[in-house]
């Protein structure tokens, strides 16, 4: 039946209408996982036995009744190993579940497995996983992007119907773009970070990686909302799914010139301008913007993220859980070391404090732009997927690959990446950025674009 | 700041602060990579931030507390379940004060 190929919404609808069972969907996913994992390596753990048990006890009243879902392996899951794709946590099984996981399970979803990531989510390739790279389903000689590369590859290849990722800067949007799926990074604080293995705490944000914009909206409506267990959670109720727009008349969409750097792949630029034409046809007014050069965001993000990494990874002492610090891989060491340096006595003011001040300027720049436009668009990445091996010897691979998503991340803004084209058989992503708490608008624009294009309907031949 | 290049001595100092043991074969590579990154982030020094406040939190929540009420938490058994070594119901750590 190939029920693994369904979208989340189709799967839930079919299960509720008893056209097929949750167990049948789950079995189709499991058999595709078994077939593709030797090539893709998208999963760290597949929880076949438990997920099949759970698929037999579906509550049909729940919004995600019996839908199998893949979770990035940096979300704590009670009873299933949580490794962050790191040797240090190779044998760690959390005693509790992340709020996101609990909310999904309370809504009826069943966890099929945990997906691969760059170890500790430190990267933009999934090549720096301590358990080997995930491959891109469109061409296994290429990287899926990261750090939520396992989640993106699992969705793109129909190993699963849907998944959860997390983003500090780009870790949802970049792999979604490189794998040709939808990735939604919510407003910072919209979704609880409780139980997500911390990377850059002032930016970390869980979000869905899905086959369609509607699937992403459905998941956000479930995982969002205030959580007392996360002190940076925004005290607002769950996010509500917005109505569909017939067209984009009356909307002003900004196109920053600086989001087309010199090194951008010409095909990416061409695709984005193609998307601009589609948005214009749908009635949007496109306005060119002069924004702060993203090169400053790269520097600000590098300092803040690595400083927060060094602080967050200080807890791994090998005493309460996990192995000792000698098991950190090269990328974690690079990040901890630089972050320790930028926070250390004599350097704090020049690096960390200065970065946080420039962050204020980036926020002010967005405030200024959003007085002129409702939303901002651009490429999610300057390139399509890069070949395996691209990260080797690159001391700032992640920070440079994510240059076009770092400004919005530093400002805590929501953004969505959706498929908008292909080059040499590899997908291209369009990102839509909106002001804080305006995921509704990002979803509406993305949904309107999606329903007038067919990029999201194409599947890799794997 | 004088030079952003990170020296081998600095590398050893940082490693000590971060409680990391760096393999001596990787020291020179790390010096190069960290210096490269340190050079890149120097771009921040070119921006005038006089009278600009830092942003540590993007949506402005401050000093979030909860009611001081005891809630149900892990049992001792659960809390210790992932510890590599335990002793009489405690986490086992290395001595932090050495014997004379």
PDB file of C-alpha atoms in Angstrom, chain A residues 223-382:
ATOM      1  CA  UNK A 223       3.897  21.340  20.274  1.00  0.00           C
ATOM      2  CA  UNK A 224       3.573  25.111  20.934  1.00  0.00           C
ATOM      3  CA  UNK A 225       2.408  26.777  24.121  1.00  0.00           C
ATOM      4  CA  UNK A 226       3.714  27.931  27.455  1.00  0.00           C
ATOM      5  CA  UNK A 227       5.700  25.482  29.565  1.00  0.00           C
ATOM      6  CA  UNK A 228       6.624  26.222  33.154  1.00  0.00           C
ATOM      7  CA  UNK A 229       9.571  23.886  32.827  1.00  0.00           C
ATOM      8  CA  UNK A 230      11.275  26.226  30.358  1.00  0.00           C
ATOM      9  CA  UNK A 231      11.888  29.680  31.842  1.00  0.00           C
ATOM     10  CA  UNK A 232      12.292  31.161  28.348  1.00  0.00           C
ATOM     11  CA  UNK A 233       8.943  29.827  27.159  1.00  0.00           C
ATOM     12  CA  UNK A 234       6.611  32.610  25.970  1.00  0.00           C
ATOM     13  CA  UNK A 235       3.518  32.821  28.205  1.00  0.00           C
ATOM     14  CA  UNK A 236       1.000  32.364  25.400  1.00  0.00           C
ATOM     15  CA  UNK A 237      -1.429  29.548  24.695  1.00  0.00           C
ATOM     16  CA  UNK A 238      -0.938  27.055  21.861  1.00  0.00           C
ATOM     17  CA  UNK A 239      -0.604  28.487  18.378  1.00  0.00           C
ATOM     18  CA  UNK A 240      -3.739  28.277  16.225  1.00  0.00           C
ATOM     19  CA  UNK A 241      -3.655  27.161  12.587  1.00  0.00           C
ATOM     20  CA  UNK A 242      -4.547  30.168  10.374  1.00  0.00           C
ATOM     21  CA  UNK A 243      -7.045  30.219   7.500  1.00  0.00           C
ATOM     22  CA  UNK A 244      -5.854  29.739   3.946  1.00  0.00           C
ATOM     23  CA  UNK A 245      -5.331  32.780   1.765  1.00  0.00           C
ATOM     24  CA  UNK A 246      -6.763  32.699  -1.749  1.00  0.00           C
ATOM     25  CA  UNK A 247      -3.940  34.945  -2.951  1.00  0.00           C
ATOM     26  CA  UNK A 248      -1.320  37.302  -1.550  1.00  0.00           C
ATOM     27  CA  UNK A 249      -2.946  40.591  -2.572  1.00  0.00           C
ATOM     28  CA  UNK A 250      -2.049  43.458  -0.275  1.00  0.00           C
ATOM     29  CA  UNK A 251       1.035  41.735   1.155  1.00  0.00           C
ATOM     30  CA  UNK A 252       4.433  43.373   0.938  1.00  0.00           C
ATOM     31  CA  UNK A 253       7.310  40.907   0.775  1.00  0.00           C
ATOM     32  CA  UNK A 254      10.908  42.049   1.179  1.00  0.00           C
ATOM     33  CA  UNK A 255      13.833  40.675  -0.800  1.00  0.00           C
ATOM     34  CA  UNK A 256      17.175  41.578   0.814  1.00  0.00           C
ATOM     35  CA  UNK A 257      19.907  42.162  -1.767  1.00  0.00           C
ATOM     36  CA  UNK A 258      22.492  40.923   0.716  1.00  0.00           C
ATOM     37  CA  UNK A 259      20.854  37.469   0.773  1.00  0.00           C
ATOM     38  CA  UNK A 260      22.388  36.865  -2.655  1.00  0.00           C
ATOM     39  CA  UNK A 261      26.083  36.722  -1.780  1.00  0.00           C
ATOM     40  CA  UNK A 262      28.796  36.511  -4.465  1.00  0.00           C
ATOM     41  CA  UNK A 263      29.298  32.813  -3.888  1.00  0.00           C
ATOM     42  CA  UNK A 264      25.636  31.888  -4.340  1.00  0.00           C
ATOM     43  CA  UNK A 265      25.004  29.046  -6.784  1.00  0.00           C
ATOM     44  CA  UNK A 266      23.534  30.673  -9.936  1.00  0.00           C
ATOM     45  CA  UNK A 267      20.771  28.027 -10.087  1.00  0.00           C
ATOM     46  CA  UNK A 268      19.704  28.899  -6.520  1.00  0.00           C
ATOM     47  CA  UNK A 269      19.485  32.573  -7.433  1.00  0.00           C
ATOM     48  CA  UNK A 270      17.472  31.695 -10.547  1.00  0.00           C
ATOM     49  CA  UNK A 271      15.046  29.542  -8.544  1.00  0.00           C
ATOM     50  CA  UNK A 272      14.483  32.229  -5.925  1.00  0.00           C
ATOM     51  CA  UNK A 273      13.758  34.777  -8.633  1.00  0.00           C
ATOM     52  CA  UNK A 274      11.363  32.235 -10.137  1.00  0.00           C
ATOM     53  CA  UNK A 275       9.640  32.054  -6.751  1.00  0.00           C
ATOM     54  CA  UNK A 276       9.528  35.845  -6.660  1.00  0.00           C
ATOM     55  CA  UNK A 277       7.622  35.787  -9.970  1.00  0.00           C
ATOM     56  CA  UNK A 278       5.158  33.243  -8.540  1.00  0.00           C
ATOM     57  CA  UNK A 279       4.595  35.405  -5.454  1.00  0.00           C
ATOM     58  CA  UNK A 280       4.049  38.443  -7.671  1.00  0.00           C
ATOM     59  CA  UNK A 281       1.500  36.535  -9.757  1.00  0.00           C
ATOM     60  CA  UNK A 282      -0.281  35.671  -6.524  1.00  0.00           C
ATOM     61  CA  UNK A 283      -0.613  39.383  -5.835  1.00  0.00           C
ATOM     62  CA  UNK A 284       2.278  40.122  -3.472  1.00  0.00           C
ATOM     63  CA  UNK A 285       4.243  43.297  -3.864  1.00  0.00           C
ATOM     64  CA  UNK A 286       7.986  42.588  -3.818  1.00  0.00           C
ATOM     65  CA  UNK A 287      10.224  45.252  -2.292  1.00  0.00           C
ATOM     66  CA  UNK A 288      13.997  45.143  -2.465  1.00  0.00           C
ATOM     67  CA  UNK A 289      15.638  45.677   0.937  1.00  0.00           C
ATOM     68  CA  UNK A 290      18.994  46.950   2.085  1.00  0.00           C
ATOM     69  CA  UNK A 291      19.755  44.928   5.201  1.00  0.00           C
ATOM     70  CA  UNK A 292      22.753  44.550   7.439  1.00  0.00           C
ATOM     71  CA  UNK A 293      25.334  42.337   5.722  1.00  0.00           C
ATOM     72  CA  UNK A 294      24.890  38.708   6.923  1.00  0.00           C
ATOM     73  CA  UNK A 295      28.675  38.498   7.453  1.00  0.00           C
ATOM     74  CA  UNK A 296      28.159  40.263  10.781  1.00  0.00           C
ATOM     75  CA  UNK A 297      25.542  37.712  11.774  1.00  0.00           C
ATOM     76  CA  UNK A 298      27.996  34.903  11.063  1.00  0.00           C
ATOM     77  CA  UNK A 299      30.435  36.440  13.550  1.00  0.00           C
ATOM     78  CA  UNK A 300      27.768  37.217  16.160  1.00  0.00           C
ATOM     79  CA  UNK A 301      26.284  33.754  15.857  1.00  0.00           C
ATOM     80  CA  UNK A 302      29.692  32.061  16.058  1.00  0.00           C
ATOM     81  CA  UNK A 303      30.548  33.843  19.292  1.00  0.00           C
ATOM     82  CA  UNK A 304      27.168  33.491  21.018  1.00  0.00           C
ATOM     83  CA  UNK A 305      26.575  29.905  19.953  1.00  0.00           C
ATOM     84  CA  UNK A 306      30.056  28.680  20.899  1.00  0.00           C
ATOM     85  CA  UNK A 307      29.958  30.538  24.201  1.00  0.00           C
ATOM     86  CA  UNK A 308      26.619  28.940  25.048  1.00  0.00           C
ATOM     87  CA  UNK A 309      27.889  25.553  23.842  1.00  0.00           C
ATOM     88  CA  UNK A 310      30.895  25.756  26.148  1.00  0.00           C
ATOM     89  CA  UNK A 311      28.623  26.563  29.055  1.00  0.00           C
ATOM     90  CA  UNK A 312      26.000  23.919  28.221  1.00  0.00           C
ATOM     91  CA  UNK A 313      28.528  21.154  27.656  1.00  0.00           C
ATOM     92  CA  UNK A 314      30.182  21.906  30.975  1.00  0.00           C
ATOM     93  CA  UNK A 315      27.614  19.631  32.611  1.00  0.00           C
ATOM     94  CA  UNK A 316      29.015  16.506  30.955  1.00  0.00           C
ATOM     95  CA  UNK A 317      31.338  15.237  33.607  1.00  0.00           C
ATOM     96  CA  UNK A 318      30.580  11.529  33.332  1.00  0.00           C
ATOM     97  CA  UNK A 319      29.323  11.457  36.920  1.00  0.00           C
ATOM     98  CA  UNK A 320      25.518  11.583  36.790  1.00  0.00           C
ATOM     99  CA  UNK A 321      25.150  10.155  33.306  1.00  0.00           C
ATOM    100  CA  UNK A 322      27.101   9.639  30.095  1.00  0.00           C
ATOM    101  CA  UNK A 323      30.769   8.914  29.507  1.00  0.00           C
ATOM    102  CA  UNK A 324      33.586  11.298  30.432  1.00  0.00           C
ATOM    103  CA  UNK A 325      34.836  14.357  28.535  1.00  0.00           C
ATOM    104  CA  UNK A 326      37.529  12.444  26.656  1.00  0.00           C
ATOM    105  CA  UNK A 327      34.759  11.137  24.382  1.00  0.00           C
ATOM    106  CA  UNK A 328      33.933  14.546  22.853  1.00  0.00           C
ATOM    107  CA  UNK A 329      34.580  14.601  19.094  1.00  0.00           C
ATOM    108  CA  UNK A 330      36.652  17.183  17.202  1.00  0.00           C
ATOM    109  CA  UNK A 331      33.763  19.546  16.390  1.00  0.00           C
ATOM    110  CA  UNK A 332      32.519  19.650  19.990  1.00  0.00           C
ATOM    111  CA  UNK A 333      36.076  20.332  21.164  1.00  0.00           C
ATOM    112  CA  UNK A 334      36.504  23.171  18.650  1.00  0.00           C
ATOM    113  CA  UNK A 335      33.252  24.768  19.784  1.00  0.00           C
ATOM    114  CA  UNK A 336      33.812  24.321  23.518  1.00  0.00           C
ATOM    115  CA  UNK A 337      37.345  25.694  23.220  1.00  0.00           C
ATOM    116  CA  UNK A 338      36.404  28.810  21.268  1.00  0.00           C
ATOM    117  CA  UNK A 339      33.402  29.437  23.511  1.00  0.00           C
ATOM    118  CA  UNK A 340      35.496  29.056  26.633  1.00  0.00           C
ATOM    119  CA  UNK A 341      37.932  31.560  25.167  1.00  0.00           C
ATOM    120  CA  UNK A 342      35.244  34.141  24.284  1.00  0.00           C
ATOM    121  CA  UNK A 343      33.775  33.907  27.787  1.00  0.00           C
ATOM    122  CA  UNK A 344      37.068  33.926  29.615  1.00  0.00           C
ATOM    123  CA  UNK A 345      38.419  36.749  31.720  1.00  0.00           C
ATOM    124  CA  UNK A 346      39.911  39.474  29.524  1.00  0.00           C
ATOM    125  CA  UNK A 347      37.976  38.423  26.407  1.00  0.00           C
ATOM    126  CA  UNK A 348      34.341  38.488  27.552  1.00  0.00           C
ATOM    127  CA  UNK A 349      33.798  42.197  26.803  1.00  0.00           C
ATOM    128  CA  UNK A 350      35.509  42.128  23.438  1.00  0.00           C
ATOM    129  CA  UNK A 351      33.765  39.022  22.167  1.00  0.00           C
ATOM    130  CA  UNK A 352      30.692  37.864  24.029  1.00  0.00           C
ATOM    131  CA  UNK A 353      29.353  41.215  25.198  1.00  0.00           C
ATOM    132  CA  UNK A 354      30.204  42.912  21.905  1.00  0.00           C
ATOM    133  CA  UNK A 355      28.425  40.089  20.004  1.00  0.00           C
ATOM    134  CA  UNK A 356      25.302  40.584  22.130  1.00  0.00           C
ATOM    135  CA  UNK A 357      25.387  44.309  21.358  1.00  0.00           C
ATOM    136  CA  UNK A 358      25.697  43.701  17.621  1.00  0.00           C
ATOM    137  CA  UNK A 359      22.797  41.281  18.052  1.00  0.00           C
ATOM    138  CA  UNK A 360      20.742  44.279  19.220  1.00  0.00           C
ATOM    139  CA  UNK A 361      21.690  46.090  15.998  1.00  0.00           C
ATOM    140  CA  UNK A 362      20.553  43.067  13.955  1.00  0.00           C
ATOM    141  CA  UNK A 363      17.218  43.073  15.799  1.00  0.00           C
ATOM    142  CA  UNK A 364      16.827  46.813  15.224  1.00  0.00           C
ATOM    143  CA  UNK A 365      17.553  46.265  11.540  1.00  0.00           C
ATOM    144  CA  UNK A 366      14.749  43.685  11.300  1.00  0.00           C
ATOM    145  CA  UNK A 367      12.383  46.038  13.162  1.00  0.00           C
ATOM    146  CA  UNK A 368      13.164  48.701  10.570  1.00  0.00           C
ATOM    147  CA  UNK A 369      12.586  46.295   7.659  1.00  0.00           C
ATOM    148  CA  UNK A 370       9.281  45.068   9.081  1.00  0.00           C
ATOM    149  CA  UNK A 371       7.976  48.633   9.033  1.00  0.00           C
ATOM    150  CA  UNK A 372       8.284  48.444   5.244  1.00  0.00           C
ATOM    151  CA  UNK A 373       7.272  44.827   4.582  1.00  0.00           C
ATOM    152  CA  UNK A 374       5.123  42.071   6.089  1.00  0.00           C
ATOM    153  CA  UNK A 375       7.591  39.262   5.448  1.00  0.00           C
ATOM    154  CA  UNK A 376      11.113  38.737   4.125  1.00  0.00           C
ATOM    155  CA  UNK A 377      12.162  36.018   1.684  1.00  0.00           C
ATOM    156  CA  UNK A 378      15.443  34.660   0.397  1.00  0.00           C
ATOM    157  CA  UNK A 379      17.279  31.437  -0.296  1.00  0.00           C
ATOM    158  CA  UNK A 380      17.476  29.115   2.730  1.00  0.00           C
ATOM    159  CA  UNK A 381      21.028  28.284   1.678  1.00  0.00           C
ATOM    160  CA  UNK A 382      23.372  29.811  -0.902  1.00  0.00           C
TER     161      UNK A 382
END
